[in-house]
Amino acid sequence: MAGKAAAPGTAVLLVTANVGSLFDDPENLQKNWLREFYQVVHTHKPHFMALHCQEFGGKNYEASMSHVDKFVKELLSSDAMKEYNRARVYLDENYKSQEHFTALGSFYFLHESLKNIYQFDFKAKKYRKVAGKEIYSDTLESTPMLEKEKFPQDYFPECKWSRKGFIRTRWCIADCAFDLVNIHLFHDASNLVAWETSPSVYSGIRHKALGYVLDRIIDQRFEKVSYFVFGDFNFRLDSKSVVETLCTKATMQTVRAADTNEVVKLIFRESDNDRKVMLQLEKKLFDYFNQEVFRDNNGTALLEFDKELSVFKDRLYELDISFPPSYPYSEDARQGEQYMNTRCPAWCDRILMSPSAKELVLRSESEEKVVTYDHIGPNVCMGDHKPVFLAFRIMPGAGKPHARVHKCCVVQ
């Protein structure tokens, strides 16, 4: 199944998916989600596949445990995945630990034709050959094949039980070593607060957390390798700029709470046209009268307001986005293309890479034109987030310029 005979190199598929909705309504959503996911696998036929999930288990992990087990079993044993004879699954199921729980789930699948692949043991500081299918859960902190951290509470103090953090694994395919980092950054707690300043206070919090992760994965403890960071970054459009653009000719009405005088609602009306309401903004309401603006030409007119990654322009690279905002879609199984009116649609789910990883990806692009960066299930309800994927090939000899790295490939 994997890799066309004529195409050289190792086909790689990286997928990020916030799957919280799947466990809140498993009967209606999981079947569609898996069908669309398997279709992408079938289309791109990867030799190596990584699926990074956030909010794994949904809002109430304890109540969702049976659904979690069923979902994992389906992924590992379905006909669509039968040619992937090796797998590693890392599920953070330690939901009783406020100090450690991240609700992250990382899945790695290896095709039967893939020969030279090793995974790094962070404790022993050596690579190990990957055999069989193994699932690790509960306390991942003691697993030597990954690094996992939850962000400190003081990063986002207004959220008492945040589950944001990251999991890092390291792999070596045909002399090419790279880190894969599953990440979930902080959300916007209030549309009103996000609108107050440009950039928003929440943007600053995400900046701090992502900077922490990047510093952590390139520190002095281990050899430096290429890295891919993919997950739910919760990046949002610059709210103040977006509202000003969408409501250029509008007048604003401020609604305050009677008891506290706190702003609870902003109403933007057209200056003429019977003062038609264009936008209503509340803490968890972003109700714009014309959703088409977020879908027309895949929302690309709004990309100029997607600014959060610019702070890291020398450290993180992303391919051009040509798909619509990945969040917040309706969770109604009958509405696959409709956005909810809770937040301004944004590209929250992303696949980012280091400068050397970019060279790896673009080398395959220049030689074979086989790079795809897109979303999954455009017309199907996949929950409130659409998964996003990157497909490319690691070309023969790609790891040779960094060959010194692989003297640590003493495998067991």
Tab-separated table of C-alpha atoms in Angstrom:
chain	number	residue	atom	x	y	z
A	1	MET	CA	0.000	0.000	0.000
A	2	ALA	CA	2.635	2.549	1.017
A	3	GLY	CA	4.675	4.569	-1.440
A	4	LYS	CA	4.427	4.319	-5.219
A	5	ALA	CA	7.222	2.250	-6.720
A	6	ALA	CA	8.551	5.141	-8.763
A	7	ALA	CA	8.681	7.623	-5.902
A	8	PRO	CA	11.963	7.590	-3.972
A	9	GLY	CA	12.328	8.204	-0.276
A	10	THR	CA	10.138	7.641	2.759
A	11	ALA	CA	6.559	8.934	2.671
A	12	VAL	CA	5.689	10.782	5.886
A	13	LEU	CA	2.259	11.921	7.098
A	14	LEU	CA	1.927	14.250	10.092
A	15	VAL	CA	-1.583	14.936	11.435
A	16	THR	CA	-2.799	17.152	14.262
A	17	ALA	CA	-6.326	16.857	15.630
A	18	ASN	CA	-8.109	18.333	18.629
A	19	VAL	CA	-10.523	15.439	19.196
A	20	GLY	CA	-12.387	16.585	22.325
A	21	SER	CA	-15.723	16.648	20.483
A	22	LEU	CA	-15.371	13.002	19.426
A	23	PHE	CA	-15.668	11.831	23.002
A	24	ASP	CA	-18.520	14.153	23.903
A	25	ASP	CA	-20.630	12.727	21.045
A	26	PRO	CA	-18.914	9.484	19.988
A	27	GLU	CA	-21.920	7.872	18.314
A	28	ASN	CA	-22.358	10.628	15.747
A	29	LEU	CA	-18.841	11.900	15.201
A	30	GLN	CA	-16.238	9.130	15.531
A	31	LYS	CA	-17.341	7.099	12.512
A	32	ASN	CA	-17.192	10.120	10.177
A	33	TRP	CA	-13.894	11.257	11.665
A	34	LEU	CA	-12.221	7.880	11.195
A	35	ARG	CA	-13.545	7.501	7.646
A	36	GLU	CA	-12.072	10.860	6.617
A	37	PHE	CA	-8.786	10.128	8.405
A	38	TYR	CA	-8.448	6.737	6.689
A	39	GLN	CA	-9.122	8.395	3.328
A	40	VAL	CA	-6.131	10.706	3.818
A	41	VAL	CA	-3.985	7.715	4.796
A	42	HIS	CA	-5.138	5.872	1.667
A	43	THR	CA	-4.450	8.880	-0.575
A	44	HIS	CA	-0.941	9.623	0.691
A	45	LYS	CA	0.145	6.069	1.562
A	46	PRO	CA	2.720	7.010	4.213
A	47	HIS	CA	5.498	4.734	5.408
A	48	PHE	CA	5.645	6.676	8.691
A	49	MET	CA	2.639	8.398	10.202
A	50	ALA	CA	2.245	10.550	13.315
A	51	LEU	CA	-1.149	11.537	14.717
A	52	HIS	CA	-1.039	14.154	17.470
A	53	CYS	CA	-4.297	14.498	19.405
A	54	GLN	CA	-5.287	17.170	21.918
A	55	GLU	CA	-8.197	17.015	24.377
A	56	PHE	CA	-8.020	13.240	24.022
A	57	GLY	CA	-10.929	11.815	25.994
A	58	GLY	CA	-12.989	15.005	25.845
A	59	LYS	CA	-14.021	17.307	28.652
A	60	ASN	CA	-14.720	14.459	31.083
A	61	TYR	CA	-11.965	11.901	30.669
A	62	GLU	CA	-13.186	9.567	33.399
A	63	ALA	CA	-16.629	9.249	31.819
A	64	SER	CA	-15.079	8.744	28.368
A	65	MET	CA	-12.649	5.942	29.192
A	66	SER	CA	-14.636	3.254	27.364
A	67	HIS	CA	-14.865	5.466	24.268
A	68	VAL	CA	-11.120	6.124	24.486
A	69	ASP	CA	-10.353	2.392	24.544
A	70	LYS	CA	-12.665	1.773	21.587
A	71	PHE	CA	-11.109	4.592	19.537
A	72	VAL	CA	-7.547	3.345	20.166
A	73	LYS	CA	-8.499	-0.250	19.384
A	74	GLU	CA	-10.155	0.846	16.128
A	75	LEU	CA	-7.062	2.789	15.015
A	76	LEU	CA	-4.722	-0.108	15.784
A	77	SER	CA	-6.794	-2.939	14.279
A	78	SER	CA	-8.849	-1.523	11.414
A	79	ASP	CA	-8.502	-2.858	7.866
A	80	ALA	CA	-7.399	0.598	6.731
A	81	MET	CA	-4.332	0.315	8.974
A	82	LYS	CA	-3.545	-3.370	8.532
A	83	GLU	CA	-0.252	-2.743	6.712
A	84	TYR	CA	1.087	-0.787	9.695
A	85	ASN	CA	2.583	-3.632	11.695
A	86	ARG	CA	4.335	-1.481	14.310
A	87	ALA	CA	2.863	1.275	16.422
A	88	ARG	CA	3.559	3.380	19.474
A	89	VAL	CA	0.706	5.036	21.353
A	90	TYR	CA	1.234	7.480	24.221
A	91	LEU	CA	-1.936	8.536	26.049
A	92	ASP	CA	-1.923	10.903	28.992
A	93	GLU	CA	-4.684	9.284	31.070
A	94	ASN	CA	-3.510	10.584	34.426
A	95	TYR	CA	-6.626	12.773	34.732
A	96	LYS	CA	-6.581	12.840	38.544
A	97	SER	CA	-3.275	14.708	38.613
A	98	GLN	CA	-3.828	18.451	38.347
A	99	GLU	CA	-0.066	18.883	38.290
A	100	HIS	CA	0.605	16.617	35.298
A	101	PHE	CA	-2.520	15.942	33.178
A	102	THR	CA	-2.353	17.304	29.604
A	103	ALA	CA	-5.024	15.197	27.787
A	104	LEU	CA	-2.538	14.681	24.936
A	105	GLY	CA	-2.441	11.517	22.845
A	106	SER	CA	0.367	10.741	20.380
A	107	PHE	CA	0.082	7.882	17.857
A	108	TYR	CA	2.894	6.664	15.588
A	109	PHE	CA	2.367	4.052	12.860
A	110	LEU	CA	5.104	2.292	10.871
A	111	HIS	CA	4.407	0.557	7.565
A	112	GLU	CA	5.563	-3.028	7.154
A	113	SER	CA	7.874	-1.998	4.285
A	114	LEU	CA	9.770	0.523	6.441
A	115	LYS	CA	13.060	-1.019	7.525
A	116	ASN	CA	15.469	1.469	9.069
A	117	ILE	CA	13.538	3.262	11.781
A	118	TYR	CA	14.558	3.870	15.371
A	119	GLN	CA	13.134	5.737	18.320
A	120	PHE	CA	15.219	7.685	20.812
A	121	ASP	CA	15.445	6.697	24.466
A	122	PHE	CA	15.849	10.016	26.316
A	123	LYS	CA	17.089	8.323	29.474
A	124	ALA	CA	19.705	6.040	27.903
A	125	LYS	CA	20.488	8.638	25.199
A	126	LYS	CA	20.485	6.039	22.432
A	127	TYR	CA	18.173	4.932	19.644
A	128	ARG	CA	16.189	1.709	19.850
A	129	LYS	CA	14.701	-0.367	17.055
A	130	VAL	CA	10.894	-0.252	16.934
A	131	ALA	CA	9.070	-3.593	16.974
A	132	GLY	CA	5.466	-4.605	17.615
A	133	LYS	CA	2.597	-2.435	18.825
A	134	GLU	CA	2.784	-0.877	22.273
A	135	ILE	CA	0.452	1.425	24.214
A	136	TYR	CA	1.675	3.576	27.096
A	137	SER	CA	-0.782	5.456	29.279
A	138	ASP	CA	-1.468	6.886	32.736
A	139	THR	CA	1.887	8.152	34.042
A	140	LEU	CA	3.927	9.043	30.996
A	141	GLU	CA	6.482	10.924	33.095
A	142	SER	CA	8.350	7.662	33.723
A	143	THR	CA	8.421	6.587	30.059
A	144	PRO	CA	12.001	7.046	28.733
A	145	MET	CA	10.889	7.169	25.089
A	146	LEU	CA	9.357	10.636	25.435
A	147	GLU	CA	9.510	13.923	27.266
A	148	LYS	CA	6.266	15.366	28.611
A	149	GLU	CA	5.550	18.583	30.461
A	150	LYS	CA	2.516	20.542	31.495
A	151	PHE	CA	2.897	24.309	31.450
A	152	PRO	CA	3.228	25.929	34.890
A	153	GLN	CA	-0.019	27.161	36.456
A	154	ASP	CA	1.246	30.747	36.588
A	155	TYR	CA	1.375	30.890	32.764
A	156	PHE	CA	-2.415	31.122	32.690
A	157	PRO	CA	-3.579	31.825	36.247
A	158	GLU	CA	-7.219	32.550	35.380
A	159	CYS	CA	-7.679	28.953	34.250
A	160	LYS	CA	-7.590	26.872	37.433
A	161	TRP	CA	-7.496	23.473	35.712
A	162	SER	CA	-5.621	24.011	32.477
A	163	ARG	CA	-4.545	20.899	30.559
A	164	LYS	CA	-2.041	22.578	28.293
A	165	GLY	CA	1.420	21.163	27.681
A	166	PHE	CA	3.533	19.137	25.249
A	167	ILE	CA	4.891	15.647	24.503
A	168	ARG	CA	8.106	15.168	22.551
A	169	THR	CA	9.412	12.046	20.810
A	170	ARG	CA	12.497	11.606	18.610
A	171	TRP	CA	12.828	9.344	15.574
A	172	CYS	CA	15.511	8.324	13.097
A	173	ILE	CA	14.574	7.197	9.570
A	174	ALA	CA	17.362	6.281	7.157
A	175	ASP	CA	19.990	8.428	8.912
A	176	CYS	CA	17.585	11.342	9.273
A	177	ALA	CA	16.751	12.270	12.879
A	178	PHE	CA	13.910	14.567	13.922
A	179	ASP	CA	11.777	15.486	16.929
A	180	LEU	CA	7.976	15.390	16.823
A	181	VAL	CA	6.300	17.615	19.413
A	182	ASN	CA	2.601	17.345	20.254
A	183	ILE	CA	1.505	20.693	21.690
A	184	HIS	CA	-1.604	22.368	23.110
A	185	LEU	CA	-1.374	26.073	23.923
A	186	PHE	CA	-3.729	28.344	25.880
A	187	HIS	CA	-7.067	29.496	24.466
A	188	ASP	CA	-8.732	32.914	24.509
A	189	ALA	CA	-10.818	32.958	27.695
A	190	SER	CA	-12.862	35.995	26.625
A	191	ASN	CA	-13.599	37.559	23.241
A	192	LEU	CA	-14.029	40.900	24.968
A	193	VAL	CA	-10.597	40.776	26.608
A	194	ALA	CA	-9.008	39.598	23.334
A	195	TRP	CA	-10.535	42.619	21.567
A	196	GLU	CA	-9.129	45.174	24.028
A	197	THR	CA	-5.491	45.210	22.899
A	198	SER	CA	-3.457	44.397	19.812
A	199	PRO	CA	-1.815	41.946	20.198
A	200	SER	CA	-4.100	40.418	22.824
A	201	VAL	CA	-3.027	39.417	26.310
A	202	TYR	CA	-3.725	35.786	25.350
A	203	SER	CA	-1.370	36.044	22.395
A	204	GLY	CA	1.369	37.026	24.854
A	205	ILE	CA	0.644	33.966	27.002
A	206	ARG	CA	0.896	31.642	24.004
A	207	HIS	CA	4.105	33.352	22.919
A	208	LYS	CA	5.647	32.672	26.323
A	209	ALA	CA	4.573	29.007	26.360
A	210	LEU	CA	5.730	28.268	22.802
A	211	GLY	CA	9.052	29.984	23.491
A	212	TYR	CA	9.452	27.731	26.532
A	213	VAL	CA	8.888	24.611	24.386
A	214	LEU	CA	11.355	25.696	21.703
A	215	ASP	CA	14.026	26.509	24.280
A	216	ARG	CA	13.414	23.134	25.901
A	217	ILE	CA	13.813	21.063	22.737
A	218	ILE	CA	17.040	22.747	21.646
A	219	ASP	CA	18.744	22.929	25.038
A	220	GLN	CA	22.097	21.291	25.765
A	221	ARG	CA	20.858	17.947	27.113
A	222	PHE	CA	20.649	16.216	23.741
A	223	GLU	CA	22.066	16.489	20.248
A	224	LYS	CA	20.196	19.070	18.182
A	225	VAL	CA	18.053	17.644	15.362
A	226	SER	CA	15.323	18.938	13.058
A	227	TYR	CA	11.926	19.295	14.694
A	228	PHE	CA	8.252	19.436	13.794
A	229	VAL	CA	5.873	21.035	16.299
A	230	PHE	CA	2.238	20.279	15.536
A	231	GLY	CA	-0.908	20.549	17.579
A	232	ASP	CA	-3.574	23.007	18.671
A	233	PHE	CA	-1.637	26.246	19.074
A	234	ASN	CA	-4.865	28.156	19.678
A	235	PHE	CA	-3.445	30.928	17.493
A	236	ARG	CA	-6.174	33.534	16.908
A	237	LEU	CA	-6.615	36.358	14.440
A	238	ASP	CA	-5.745	39.746	15.884
A	239	SER	CA	-9.214	40.484	17.193
A	240	LYS	CA	-9.027	44.263	17.300
A	241	SER	CA	-7.825	44.484	13.685
A	242	VAL	CA	-10.366	41.922	12.439
A	243	VAL	CA	-13.304	43.708	14.075
A	244	GLU	CA	-12.136	47.060	12.709
A	245	THR	CA	-11.948	45.579	9.202
A	246	LEU	CA	-15.218	43.641	9.312
A	247	CYS	CA	-17.085	46.583	10.828
A	248	THR	CA	-15.383	49.519	9.096
A	249	LYS	CA	-18.579	51.541	8.679
A	250	ALA	CA	-20.261	50.426	11.882
A	251	THR	CA	-21.061	52.240	15.090
A	252	MET	CA	-20.413	50.489	18.387
A	253	GLN	CA	-22.836	50.157	21.288
A	254	THR	CA	-21.464	49.093	24.684
A	255	VAL	CA	-23.653	47.101	27.079
A	256	ARG	CA	-22.610	47.046	30.737
A	257	ALA	CA	-23.710	44.912	33.677
A	258	ALA	CA	-26.055	46.852	35.941
A	259	ASP	CA	-24.371	45.779	39.170
A	260	THR	CA	-20.647	45.925	38.262
A	261	ASN	CA	-20.596	48.314	35.276
A	262	GLU	CA	-18.415	45.718	33.546
A	263	VAL	CA	-18.662	45.541	29.743
A	264	VAL	CA	-20.630	42.390	28.904
A	265	LYS	CA	-21.494	42.995	25.250
A	266	LEU	CA	-20.469	45.036	22.216
A	267	ILE	CA	-22.923	45.549	19.363
A	268	PHE	CA	-21.691	46.837	16.000
A	269	ARG	CA	-24.396	48.283	13.712
A	270	GLU	CA	-24.269	49.624	10.191
A	271	SER	CA	-24.386	53.423	10.121
A	272	ASP	CA	-27.230	53.304	7.618
A	273	ASN	CA	-29.270	50.379	6.217
A	274	ASP	CA	-31.711	50.582	9.151
A	275	ARG	CA	-28.763	50.209	11.539
A	276	LYS	CA	-28.539	46.500	10.851
A	277	VAL	CA	-26.532	44.525	13.435
A	278	MET	CA	-23.250	43.343	11.879
A	279	LEU	CA	-21.463	41.841	14.878
A	280	GLN	CA	-22.280	40.984	18.478
A	281	LEU	CA	-19.379	40.333	20.802
A	282	GLU	CA	-19.580	38.769	24.260
A	283	LYS	CA	-17.197	36.725	26.388
A	284	LYS	CA	-18.085	33.569	24.442
A	285	LEU	CA	-20.023	35.026	21.521
A	286	PHE	CA	-18.676	36.180	18.150
A	287	ASP	CA	-21.787	36.506	16.011
A	288	TYR	CA	-20.952	38.052	12.631
A	289	PHE	CA	-23.811	38.372	10.152
A	290	ASN	CA	-21.898	36.954	7.163
A	291	GLN	CA	-19.934	33.736	7.753
A	292	GLU	CA	-19.004	33.539	4.079
A	293	VAL	CA	-16.121	35.936	4.687
A	294	PHE	CA	-14.370	33.122	6.598
A	295	ARG	CA	-14.963	30.598	3.806
A	296	ASP	CA	-14.538	32.661	0.626
A	297	ASN	CA	-11.271	31.673	-1.043
A	298	ASN	CA	-10.535	29.610	2.090
A	299	GLY	CA	-10.535	32.753	4.227
A	300	THR	CA	-7.189	33.850	2.805
A	301	ALA	CA	-8.173	37.532	2.972
A	302	LEU	CA	-8.017	37.163	6.755
A	303	LEU	CA	-4.527	35.646	6.854
A	304	GLU	CA	-3.050	39.134	7.254
A	305	PHE	CA	-4.528	39.133	10.784
A	306	ASP	CA	-2.896	35.783	11.610
A	307	LYS	CA	0.163	37.313	13.265
A	308	GLU	CA	1.122	35.148	16.238
A	309	LEU	CA	3.726	33.081	14.406
A	310	SER	CA	5.633	36.186	13.234
A	311	VAL	CA	7.370	36.434	16.623
A	312	PHE	CA	9.085	33.115	15.838
A	313	LYS	CA	9.896	33.799	12.175
A	314	ASP	CA	13.561	32.822	12.599
A	315	ARG	CA	12.811	29.659	14.581
A	316	LEU	CA	9.625	28.213	13.076
A	317	TYR	CA	8.526	27.823	9.492
A	318	GLU	CA	5.137	26.906	8.009
A	319	LEU	CA	4.048	26.079	4.490
A	320	ASP	CA	1.508	28.414	2.895
A	321	ILE	CA	-1.997	27.966	4.292
A	322	SER	CA	-4.594	27.273	1.599
A	323	PHE	CA	-7.414	25.872	3.759
A	324	PRO	CA	-10.084	27.743	5.739
A	325	PRO	CA	-9.819	28.458	9.489
A	326	SER	CA	-9.769	25.137	11.361
A	327	TYR	CA	-11.885	26.266	14.355
A	328	PRO	CA	-14.642	26.618	15.712
A	329	TYR	CA	-16.832	24.374	13.553
A	330	SER	CA	-20.343	23.334	14.520
A	331	GLU	CA	-20.500	20.058	16.449
A	332	ASP	CA	-23.847	19.260	14.815
A	333	ALA	CA	-23.203	16.162	12.695
A	334	ARG	CA	-25.401	17.640	9.920
A	335	GLN	CA	-23.358	20.838	9.583
A	336	GLY	CA	-19.893	20.030	8.322
A	337	GLU	CA	-19.051	23.487	6.967
A	338	GLN	CA	-20.782	25.753	9.484
A	339	TYR	CA	-18.817	27.719	12.101
A	340	MET	CA	-20.143	28.157	15.615
A	341	ASN	CA	-20.712	31.766	16.671
A	342	THR	CA	-18.670	31.373	19.850
A	343	ARG	CA	-15.294	32.610	18.565
A	344	CYS	CA	-13.874	34.360	15.557
A	345	PRO	CA	-12.798	31.563	13.175
A	346	ALA	CA	-9.025	31.063	13.240
A	347	TRP	CA	-6.235	28.727	12.149
A	348	CYS	CA	-5.660	27.111	15.551
A	349	ASP	CA	-4.377	23.770	14.273
A	350	ARG	CA	-0.983	23.971	12.579
A	351	ILE	CA	2.120	22.035	11.582
A	352	LEU	CA	5.285	24.060	12.138
A	353	MET	CA	8.908	23.132	11.615
A	354	SER	CA	12.467	24.169	12.317
A	355	PRO	CA	14.618	25.693	9.540
A	356	SER	CA	16.395	22.358	8.978
A	357	ALA	CA	13.065	20.487	8.910
A	358	LYS	CA	11.872	22.983	6.298
A	359	GLU	CA	14.879	22.041	4.122
A	360	LEU	CA	13.922	18.388	4.549
A	361	VAL	CA	10.352	19.033	3.385
A	362	LEU	CA	11.195	21.426	0.555
A	363	ARG	CA	13.850	19.095	-0.806
A	364	SER	CA	11.114	16.539	-1.502
A	365	GLU	CA	8.935	19.320	-2.946
A	366	SER	CA	11.587	20.415	-5.426
A	367	GLU	CA	12.333	16.874	-6.541
A	368	GLU	CA	8.909	15.249	-6.635
A	369	LYS	CA	6.172	17.861	-6.000
A	370	VAL	CA	4.717	15.603	-3.351
A	371	VAL	CA	4.174	18.024	-0.452
A	372	THR	CA	0.610	18.666	0.738
A	373	TYR	CA	-0.489	20.907	3.645
A	374	ASP	CA	-4.257	20.778	4.087
A	375	HIS	CA	-7.173	20.020	6.403
A	376	ILE	CA	-9.254	16.834	6.714
A	377	GLY	CA	-13.003	16.500	6.227
A	378	PRO	CA	-13.851	19.861	4.632
A	379	ASN	CA	-17.510	18.944	4.107
A	380	VAL	CA	-17.981	16.606	7.068
A	381	CYS	CA	-18.505	17.340	10.761
A	382	MET	CA	-15.201	16.414	12.441
A	383	GLY	CA	-16.049	18.142	15.736
A	384	ASP	CA	-15.212	21.757	16.545
A	385	HIS	CA	-11.712	21.425	15.022
A	386	LYS	CA	-10.818	20.211	11.529
A	387	PRO	CA	-7.663	18.053	11.623
A	388	VAL	CA	-4.702	19.404	9.655
A	389	PHE	CA	-2.033	17.314	7.901
A	390	LEU	CA	1.325	17.599	6.185
A	391	ALA	CA	2.417	14.932	3.686
A	392	PHE	CA	5.958	14.853	2.297
A	393	ARG	CA	8.847	12.488	1.574
A	394	ILE	CA	12.231	12.180	3.223
A	395	MET	CA	14.526	11.791	0.242
A	396	PRO	CA	17.470	9.364	0.179
A	397	GLY	CA	20.546	10.880	1.809
A	398	ALA	CA	18.564	13.695	3.438
A	399	GLY	CA	20.172	13.048	6.805
A	400	LYS	CA	23.756	12.960	5.559
A	401	PRO	CA	24.597	16.653	6.217
A	402	HIS	CA	23.757	15.955	9.855
A	403	ALA	CA	25.472	12.569	9.942
A	404	ARG	CA	27.373	13.478	13.113
A	405	VAL	CA	24.079	13.329	14.943
A	406	HIS	CA	23.693	9.660	14.250
A	407	LYS	CA	26.803	8.469	15.997
A	408	CYS	CA	24.303	8.236	18.876
A	409	CYS	CA	22.389	5.619	16.881
A	410	VAL	CA	23.730	2.800	19.013
A	411	VAL	CA	20.580	0.740	18.687
A	412	GLN	CA	19.150	-2.043	20.754
